[in-house]
XYZ file of C-alpha atoms in Angstrom:
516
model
C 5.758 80.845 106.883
C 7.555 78.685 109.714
C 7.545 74.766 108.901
C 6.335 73.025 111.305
C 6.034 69.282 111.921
C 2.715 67.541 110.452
C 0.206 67.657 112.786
C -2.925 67.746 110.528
C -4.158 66.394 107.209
C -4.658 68.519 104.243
C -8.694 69.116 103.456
C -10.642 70.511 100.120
C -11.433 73.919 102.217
C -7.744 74.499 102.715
C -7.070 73.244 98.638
C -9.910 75.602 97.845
C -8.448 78.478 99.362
C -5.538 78.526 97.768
C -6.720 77.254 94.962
C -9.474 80.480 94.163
C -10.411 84.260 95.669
C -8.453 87.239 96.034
C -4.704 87.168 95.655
C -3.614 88.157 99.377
C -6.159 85.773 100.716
C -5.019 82.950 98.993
C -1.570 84.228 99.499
C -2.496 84.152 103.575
C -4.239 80.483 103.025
C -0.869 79.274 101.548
C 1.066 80.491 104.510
C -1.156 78.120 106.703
C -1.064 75.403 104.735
C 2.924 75.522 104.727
C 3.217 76.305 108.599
C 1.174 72.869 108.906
C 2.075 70.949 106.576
C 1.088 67.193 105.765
C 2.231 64.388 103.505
C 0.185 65.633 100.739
C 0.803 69.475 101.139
C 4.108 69.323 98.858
C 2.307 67.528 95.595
C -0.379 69.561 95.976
C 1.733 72.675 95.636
C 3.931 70.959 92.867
C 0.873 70.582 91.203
C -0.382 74.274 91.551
C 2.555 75.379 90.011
C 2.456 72.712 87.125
C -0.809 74.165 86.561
C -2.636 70.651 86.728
C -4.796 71.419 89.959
C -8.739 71.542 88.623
C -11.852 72.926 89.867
C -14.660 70.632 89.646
C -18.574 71.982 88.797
C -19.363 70.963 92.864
C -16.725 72.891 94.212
C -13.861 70.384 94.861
C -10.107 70.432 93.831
C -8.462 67.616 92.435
C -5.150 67.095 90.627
C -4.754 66.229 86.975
C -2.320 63.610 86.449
C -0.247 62.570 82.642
C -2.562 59.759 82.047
C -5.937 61.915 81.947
C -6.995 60.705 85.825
C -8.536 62.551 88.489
C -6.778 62.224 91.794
C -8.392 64.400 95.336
C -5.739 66.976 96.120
C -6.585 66.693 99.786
C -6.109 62.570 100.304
C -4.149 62.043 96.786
C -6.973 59.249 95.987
C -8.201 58.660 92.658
C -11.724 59.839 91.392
C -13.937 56.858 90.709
C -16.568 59.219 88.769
C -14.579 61.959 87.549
C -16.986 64.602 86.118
C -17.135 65.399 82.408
C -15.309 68.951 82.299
C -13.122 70.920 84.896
C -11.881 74.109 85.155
C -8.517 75.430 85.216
C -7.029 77.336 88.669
C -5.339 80.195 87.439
C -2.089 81.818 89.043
C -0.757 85.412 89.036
C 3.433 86.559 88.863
C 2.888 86.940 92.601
C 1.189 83.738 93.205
C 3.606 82.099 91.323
C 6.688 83.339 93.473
C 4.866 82.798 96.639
C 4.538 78.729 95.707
C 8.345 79.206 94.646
C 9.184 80.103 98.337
C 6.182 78.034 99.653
C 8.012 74.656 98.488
C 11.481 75.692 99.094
C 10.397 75.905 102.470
C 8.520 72.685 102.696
C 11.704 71.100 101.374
C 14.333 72.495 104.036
C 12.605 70.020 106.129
C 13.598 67.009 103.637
C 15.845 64.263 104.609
C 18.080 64.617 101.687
C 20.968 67.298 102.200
C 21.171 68.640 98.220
C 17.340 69.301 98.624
C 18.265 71.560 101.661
C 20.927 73.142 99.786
C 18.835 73.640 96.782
C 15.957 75.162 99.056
C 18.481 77.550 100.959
C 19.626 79.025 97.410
C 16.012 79.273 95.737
C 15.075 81.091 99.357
C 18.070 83.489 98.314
C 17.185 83.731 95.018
C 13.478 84.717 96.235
C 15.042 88.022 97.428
C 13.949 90.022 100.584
C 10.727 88.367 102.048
C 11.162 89.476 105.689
C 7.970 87.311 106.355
C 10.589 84.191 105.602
C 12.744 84.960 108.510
C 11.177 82.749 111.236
C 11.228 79.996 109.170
C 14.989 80.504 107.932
C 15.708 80.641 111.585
C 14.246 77.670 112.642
C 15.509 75.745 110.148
C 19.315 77.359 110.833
C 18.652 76.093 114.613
C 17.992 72.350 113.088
C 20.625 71.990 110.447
C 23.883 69.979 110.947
C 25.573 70.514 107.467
C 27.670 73.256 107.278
C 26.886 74.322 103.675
C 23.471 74.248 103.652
C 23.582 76.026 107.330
C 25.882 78.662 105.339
C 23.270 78.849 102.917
C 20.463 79.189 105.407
C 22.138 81.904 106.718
C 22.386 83.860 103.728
C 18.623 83.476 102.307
C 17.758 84.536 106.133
C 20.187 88.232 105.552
C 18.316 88.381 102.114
C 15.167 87.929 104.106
C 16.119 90.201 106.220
C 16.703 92.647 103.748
C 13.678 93.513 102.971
C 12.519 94.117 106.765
C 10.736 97.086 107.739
C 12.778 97.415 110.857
C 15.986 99.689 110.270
C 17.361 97.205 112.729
C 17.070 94.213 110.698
C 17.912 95.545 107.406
C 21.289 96.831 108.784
C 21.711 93.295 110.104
C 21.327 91.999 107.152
C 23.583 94.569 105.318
C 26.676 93.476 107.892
C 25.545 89.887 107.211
C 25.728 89.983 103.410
C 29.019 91.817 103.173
C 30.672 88.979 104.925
C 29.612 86.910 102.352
C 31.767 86.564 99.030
C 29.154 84.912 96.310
C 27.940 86.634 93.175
C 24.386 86.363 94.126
C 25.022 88.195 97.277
C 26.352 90.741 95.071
C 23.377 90.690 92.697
C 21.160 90.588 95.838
C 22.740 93.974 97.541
C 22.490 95.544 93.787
C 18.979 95.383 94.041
C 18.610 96.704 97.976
C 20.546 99.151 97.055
C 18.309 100.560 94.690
C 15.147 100.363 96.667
C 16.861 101.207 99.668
C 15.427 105.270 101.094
C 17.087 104.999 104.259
C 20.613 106.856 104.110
C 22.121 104.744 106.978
C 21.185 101.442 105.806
C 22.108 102.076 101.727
C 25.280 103.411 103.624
C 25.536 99.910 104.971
C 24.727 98.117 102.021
C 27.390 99.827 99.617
C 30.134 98.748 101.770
C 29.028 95.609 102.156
C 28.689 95.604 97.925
C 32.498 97.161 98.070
C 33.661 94.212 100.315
C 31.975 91.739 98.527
C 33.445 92.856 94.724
C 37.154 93.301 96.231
C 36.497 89.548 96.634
C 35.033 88.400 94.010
C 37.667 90.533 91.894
C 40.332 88.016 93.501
C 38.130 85.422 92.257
C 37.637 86.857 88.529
C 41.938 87.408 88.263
C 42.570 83.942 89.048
C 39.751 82.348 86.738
C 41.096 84.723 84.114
C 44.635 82.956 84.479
C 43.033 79.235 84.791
C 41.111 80.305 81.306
C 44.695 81.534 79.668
C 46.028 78.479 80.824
C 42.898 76.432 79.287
C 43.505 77.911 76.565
C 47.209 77.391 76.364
C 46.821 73.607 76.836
C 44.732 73.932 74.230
C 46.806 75.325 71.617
C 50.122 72.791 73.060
C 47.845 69.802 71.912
C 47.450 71.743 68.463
C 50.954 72.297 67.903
C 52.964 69.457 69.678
C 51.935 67.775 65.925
C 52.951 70.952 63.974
C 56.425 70.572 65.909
C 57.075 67.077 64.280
C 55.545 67.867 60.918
C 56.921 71.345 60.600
C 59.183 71.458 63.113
C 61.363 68.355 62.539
C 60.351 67.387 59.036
C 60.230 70.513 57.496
C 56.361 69.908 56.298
C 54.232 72.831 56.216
C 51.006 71.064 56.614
C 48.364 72.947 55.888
C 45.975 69.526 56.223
C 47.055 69.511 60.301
C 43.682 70.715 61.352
C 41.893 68.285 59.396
C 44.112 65.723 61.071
C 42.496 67.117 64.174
C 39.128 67.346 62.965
C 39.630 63.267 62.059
C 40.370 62.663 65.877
C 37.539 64.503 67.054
C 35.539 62.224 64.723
C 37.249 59.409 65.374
C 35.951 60.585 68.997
C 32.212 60.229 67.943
C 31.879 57.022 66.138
C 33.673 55.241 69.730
C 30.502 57.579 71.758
C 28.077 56.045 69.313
C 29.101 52.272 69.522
C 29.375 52.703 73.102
C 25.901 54.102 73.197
C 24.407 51.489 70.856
C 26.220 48.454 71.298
C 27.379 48.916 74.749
C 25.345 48.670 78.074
C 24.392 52.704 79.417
C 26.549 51.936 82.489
C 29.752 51.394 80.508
C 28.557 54.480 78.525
C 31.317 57.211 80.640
C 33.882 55.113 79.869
C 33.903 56.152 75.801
C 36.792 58.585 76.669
C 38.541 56.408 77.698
C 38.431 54.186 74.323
C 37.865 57.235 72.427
C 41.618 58.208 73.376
C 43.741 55.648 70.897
C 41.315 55.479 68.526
C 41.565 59.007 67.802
C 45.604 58.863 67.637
C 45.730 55.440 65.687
C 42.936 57.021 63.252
C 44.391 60.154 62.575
C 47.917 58.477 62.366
C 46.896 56.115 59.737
C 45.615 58.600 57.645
C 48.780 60.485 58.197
C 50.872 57.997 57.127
C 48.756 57.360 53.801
C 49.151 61.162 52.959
C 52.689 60.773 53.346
C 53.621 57.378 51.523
C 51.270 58.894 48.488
C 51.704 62.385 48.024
C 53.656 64.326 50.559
C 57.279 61.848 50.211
C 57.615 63.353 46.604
C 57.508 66.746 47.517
C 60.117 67.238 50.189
C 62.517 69.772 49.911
C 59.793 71.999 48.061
C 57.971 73.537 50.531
C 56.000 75.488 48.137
C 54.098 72.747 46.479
C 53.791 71.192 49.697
C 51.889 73.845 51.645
C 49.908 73.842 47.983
C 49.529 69.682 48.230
C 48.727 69.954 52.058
C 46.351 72.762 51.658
C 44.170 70.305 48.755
C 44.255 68.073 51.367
C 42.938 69.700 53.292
C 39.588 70.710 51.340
C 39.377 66.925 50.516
C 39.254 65.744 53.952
C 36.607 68.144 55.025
C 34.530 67.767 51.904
C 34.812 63.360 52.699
C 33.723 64.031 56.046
C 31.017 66.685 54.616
C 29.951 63.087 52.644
C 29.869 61.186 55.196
C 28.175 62.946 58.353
C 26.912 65.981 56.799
C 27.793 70.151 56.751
C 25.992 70.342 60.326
C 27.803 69.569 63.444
C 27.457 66.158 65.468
C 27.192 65.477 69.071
C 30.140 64.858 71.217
C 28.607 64.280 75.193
C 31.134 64.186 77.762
C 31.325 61.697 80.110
C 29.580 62.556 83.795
C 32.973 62.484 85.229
C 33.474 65.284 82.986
C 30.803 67.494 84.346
C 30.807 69.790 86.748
C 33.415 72.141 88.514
C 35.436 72.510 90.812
C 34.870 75.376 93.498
C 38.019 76.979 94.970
C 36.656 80.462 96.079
C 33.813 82.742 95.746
C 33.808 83.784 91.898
C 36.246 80.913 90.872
C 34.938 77.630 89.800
C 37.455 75.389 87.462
C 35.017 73.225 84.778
C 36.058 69.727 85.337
C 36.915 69.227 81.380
C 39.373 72.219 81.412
C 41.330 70.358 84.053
C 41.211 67.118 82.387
C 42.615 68.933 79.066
C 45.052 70.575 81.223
C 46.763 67.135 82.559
C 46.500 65.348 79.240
C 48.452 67.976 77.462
C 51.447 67.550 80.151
C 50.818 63.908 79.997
C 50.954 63.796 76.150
C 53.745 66.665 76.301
C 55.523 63.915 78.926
C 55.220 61.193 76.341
C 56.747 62.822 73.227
C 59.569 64.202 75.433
C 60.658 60.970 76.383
C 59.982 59.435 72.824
C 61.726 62.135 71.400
C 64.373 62.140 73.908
C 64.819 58.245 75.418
C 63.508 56.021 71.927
C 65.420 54.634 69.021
C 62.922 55.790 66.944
C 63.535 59.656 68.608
C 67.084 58.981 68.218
C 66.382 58.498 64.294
C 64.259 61.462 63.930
C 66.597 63.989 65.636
C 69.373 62.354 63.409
C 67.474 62.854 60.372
C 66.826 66.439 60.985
C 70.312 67.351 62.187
C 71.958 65.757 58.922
C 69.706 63.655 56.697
C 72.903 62.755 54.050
C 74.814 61.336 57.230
C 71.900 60.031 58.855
C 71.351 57.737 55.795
C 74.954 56.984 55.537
C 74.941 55.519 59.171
C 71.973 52.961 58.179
C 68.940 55.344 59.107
C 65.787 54.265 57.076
C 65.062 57.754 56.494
C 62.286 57.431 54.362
C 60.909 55.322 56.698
C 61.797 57.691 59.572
C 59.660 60.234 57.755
C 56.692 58.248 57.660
C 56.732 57.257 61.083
C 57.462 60.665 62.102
C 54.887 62.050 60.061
C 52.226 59.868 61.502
C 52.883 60.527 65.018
C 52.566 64.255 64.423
C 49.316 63.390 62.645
C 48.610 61.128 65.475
C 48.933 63.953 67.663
C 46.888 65.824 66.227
C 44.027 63.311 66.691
C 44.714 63.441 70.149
C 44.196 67.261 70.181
C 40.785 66.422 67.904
C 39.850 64.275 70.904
C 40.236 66.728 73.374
C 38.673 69.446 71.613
C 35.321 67.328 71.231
C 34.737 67.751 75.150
C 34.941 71.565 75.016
C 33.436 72.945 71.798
C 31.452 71.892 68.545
C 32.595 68.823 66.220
C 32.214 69.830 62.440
C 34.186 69.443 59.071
C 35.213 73.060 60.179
C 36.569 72.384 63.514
C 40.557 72.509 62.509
C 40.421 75.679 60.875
C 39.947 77.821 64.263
C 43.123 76.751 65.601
C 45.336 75.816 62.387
C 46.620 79.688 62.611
C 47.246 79.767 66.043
C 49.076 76.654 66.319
C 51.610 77.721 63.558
C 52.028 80.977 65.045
C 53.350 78.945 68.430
C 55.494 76.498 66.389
C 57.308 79.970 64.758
C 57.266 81.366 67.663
C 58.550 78.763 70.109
C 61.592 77.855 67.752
C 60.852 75.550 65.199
C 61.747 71.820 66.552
C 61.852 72.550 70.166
C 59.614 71.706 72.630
C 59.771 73.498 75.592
C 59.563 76.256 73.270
C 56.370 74.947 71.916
C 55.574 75.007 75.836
C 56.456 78.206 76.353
C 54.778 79.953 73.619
C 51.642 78.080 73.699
C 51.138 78.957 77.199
C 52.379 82.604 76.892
C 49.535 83.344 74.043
C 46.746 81.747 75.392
C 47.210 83.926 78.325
C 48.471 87.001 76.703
C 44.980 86.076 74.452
C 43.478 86.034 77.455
C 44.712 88.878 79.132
C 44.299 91.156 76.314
C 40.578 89.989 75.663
C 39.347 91.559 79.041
C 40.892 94.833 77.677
C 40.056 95.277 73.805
C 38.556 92.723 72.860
C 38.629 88.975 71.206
C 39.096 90.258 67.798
C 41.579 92.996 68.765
C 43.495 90.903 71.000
C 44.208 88.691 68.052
C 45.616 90.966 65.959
C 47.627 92.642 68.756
C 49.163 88.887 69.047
C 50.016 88.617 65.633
C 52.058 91.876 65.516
C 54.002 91.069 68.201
C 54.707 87.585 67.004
C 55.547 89.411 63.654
C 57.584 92.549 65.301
C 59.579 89.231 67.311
C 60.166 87.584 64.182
C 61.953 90.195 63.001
C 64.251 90.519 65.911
C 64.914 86.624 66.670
C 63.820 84.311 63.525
C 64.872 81.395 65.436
C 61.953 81.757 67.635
C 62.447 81.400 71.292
C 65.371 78.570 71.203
C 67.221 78.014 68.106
C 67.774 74.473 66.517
C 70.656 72.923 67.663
C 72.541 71.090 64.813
C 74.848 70.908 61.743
C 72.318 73.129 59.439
C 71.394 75.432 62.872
């Protein structure tokens, strides 16, 4: 089928022979209609495949449109007597694909580029049409845009594929091992199957080795970005635990309900924004969402701490007991107020998306984003912790808290303030979750484990070994998932963070201090 300019309008004999008789003539009729194409050619073929082209009791083909009208499929003009009952065109698996192909190639003629592009790749996903060769070339000789020429090019090898000449179909074998996408590998899969000549299926399995020594490249590398996802991830998590835990001593069992607060917190600023708030300020929610999160989780941090959790210092028993009650009463309060099932978090369109690098590797936009806000928050607590007055109090409390108060250090103060910005931290993490996975009552308990096991294992109180060991088990988690399993690769991290224990209890750095 070779698109050609229009040079001729569309008429009810050509509608009608597409739209009825035996599959290969109507399959033939389409292949004129699309070599000639006209201004009504594409609707009408949109419409064959939406299934609302009719047949009326005289013979004549019109298009059904939503609001029960009549319209002629060959001049698009509305029936002024439409006739009381029509019947349906019916369509076959392989009529179906050929109107597929039919309007992909109508619209590599289209003005807009991403139509192009989107042709080019449905061509490819089509398979091996050798028939669609001409037309690929034709349209390669016309096209400007690189990508969509590169994409061209490929659908034409596919096409080629599935020539009859030996000729061609080696062509296309050399063509689609210099390619490096995953549907060129799916593509030479299936040749390779159907493939009876020994030469060519020769061909096309080293082009299918060239192409997976690639994409392998491509599958390491996303495997590391994903470890490192997940890493980020779990240094949001625990940057609170460090404060609470960490600094304060505070085993809070509640810290993933802190989280789950944020990421609710998260919600209720997406649903003002969407009801109160013109649509077009709708993607910048985040943005908002952000403080609200830390200032909501912090204030219910601070109200834990100046009611319950300030009597029960020093007994870290019946605090991980207090904490852990917490815990069940913040999920059951938000079980009260929004329900068991999960709400809906959308991210923001600037959110969306990836980013290509190579074949096989394409970075999701909202990885990245909770990649640099976990070094920006990570930024922000180092220099609080490291350049503030209140940082200087909270390292002097937990070197010496006697001393500390016998220099003038509010300490109980201290604790409040340092307890809120861990639990403010945690709504941060809450917030970032909410772009990548499901917001429920539930939410903090998947990473409540994890994050304790990097505050242990980093060193309790220290940052960069927070850093370090959030990083090194989401990518050991990682690493070890491709090999055994999700559920193994757990429990191979917990030994080792249990077998390291044992050797260095400090963790990776040891607390500097008076008490160290």
């Amino acid at each position: 089928m070779l698109v050609a300019s229009p040079a001729r309008a569309l008429t009810q004999q050509q509608a009608l022979s597409v739209a009825q008789g035996e599959t290969d003539a109507r399959i033939e009729a389409l292949a004129a209609l699309v070599a000639k194409p006209d201004a009504q050619t594409r609707p009408y073929l949109q419409a064959l495949t939406e299934e609302r082209v009719k047949l009326t009791p005289d013979g004549r083909v019109v298009i059904a449109a939503d609001a029960g009208t009549l319209t002629d499929a060959a001049t698009g003009q509305p029936i002024a007597a439409p006739p009381a009952a029509v019947e349906d065109v019916m369509l076959n698996n392989r009529l179906r694909g050929e109107l597929d192909g039919a309007l992909a190639a109508l619209m590599l003629s289209s003005e807009d580029r991403r139509e192009r592009l989107a042709a080019a790749k449905s061509l490819l996903d089509a398979g091996a049409e050798a028939s669609r060769a001409p037309m690929l070339e034709a349209a390669i000789s016309k096209e400007q845009d690189q990508e969509v020429k590169a994409a061209l090019q490929l659908a034409r090898a596919a096409a080629l594929s599935g020539s009859p000449e030996v000729a061609h179909r080696l062509e296309a074998a050399k063509l689609l091992g210099e390619s490096r996408s995953p549907d060129t590998q799916r593509l030479l899969n299936q040749r390779i199957a159907d493939e009876q000549d020994p030469e060519v299926k020769r061909a096309l399995q080293r082009s299918l080795r060239s192409v997976e020594d690639s994409l392998a490249w491509g599958g390491r590398l996303g495997a590391l970005f994903t470890g490192i996802s997940l890493g980020s991830i779990l240094l949001l998590v625990a940057l609170g635990l460090a404060i609470t835990y960490g600094l304060m001593g505070v085993i809070n069992m509640a810290h993933g309900e802190l989280m789950m607060i944020g990421a609710y917190a998260t919600y209720l600023v997406q649903v003002a924004f969407r009801q109160w708030l013109p649509a077009s300020w709708f993607d910048a929610y985040l943005i908002a969402a952000v403080p609200m999160a830390f200032l909501t989780s912090a204030l219910v941090g601070a109200v834990l701490e100046r009611t319950v959790l300030r009597w029960l210092y020093g007994r870290p028993l019946e605090t991980l007991l207090a904490t852990w009650g917490l815990s069940l009463v913040l999920m059951q309060a938000v079980r009260s107020l929004f329900g068991a099932q999960n709400v809906a978090v959308e991210s923001p369109s600037w959110l969306g998306g990836s980013v290509a690098l190579m074949p096989g590797l394409a970075l999701p936009m909202n990885r990245i984003a909770i990649i640099l806000f976990a070094l920006a928050v990570l930024a922000g607590m180092a220099v609080l912790i490291a350049r503030t007055r209140l940082g200087l109090f909270v390292r002097a409390v937990t070197q010496n808290r006697p001393i500390a108060a016998c220099m003038g250090v509010p300490t109980a103060r201290v604790d409040t303030y340092a307890f809120a910005l861990g639990s403010g931290l945690a709504g941060l993490a809450g917030c970032a979750l909410s772009q990548v996975g499901n917001v429920g009552p539930d939410l903090g308990q998947s990473y409540i484990v994890d994050a304790f096991m990097v505050v242990v294992l980093g060193g309790v109180g220290q940052l960069a070994g927070t850093v370090l060991a959030a990083l090194g088990l989401g990518l050991a988690n990682k690493a070890l998932e491709g090999v055994v399993g999700a559920v193994l690769a757990k429990i191979a991290v917990l030994l080792f963070i249990i077998v390291f224990i044992q050797k260095r209890p400090q963790g990776l750095f040891a607390v500097k201090g008076r008490e160290a």
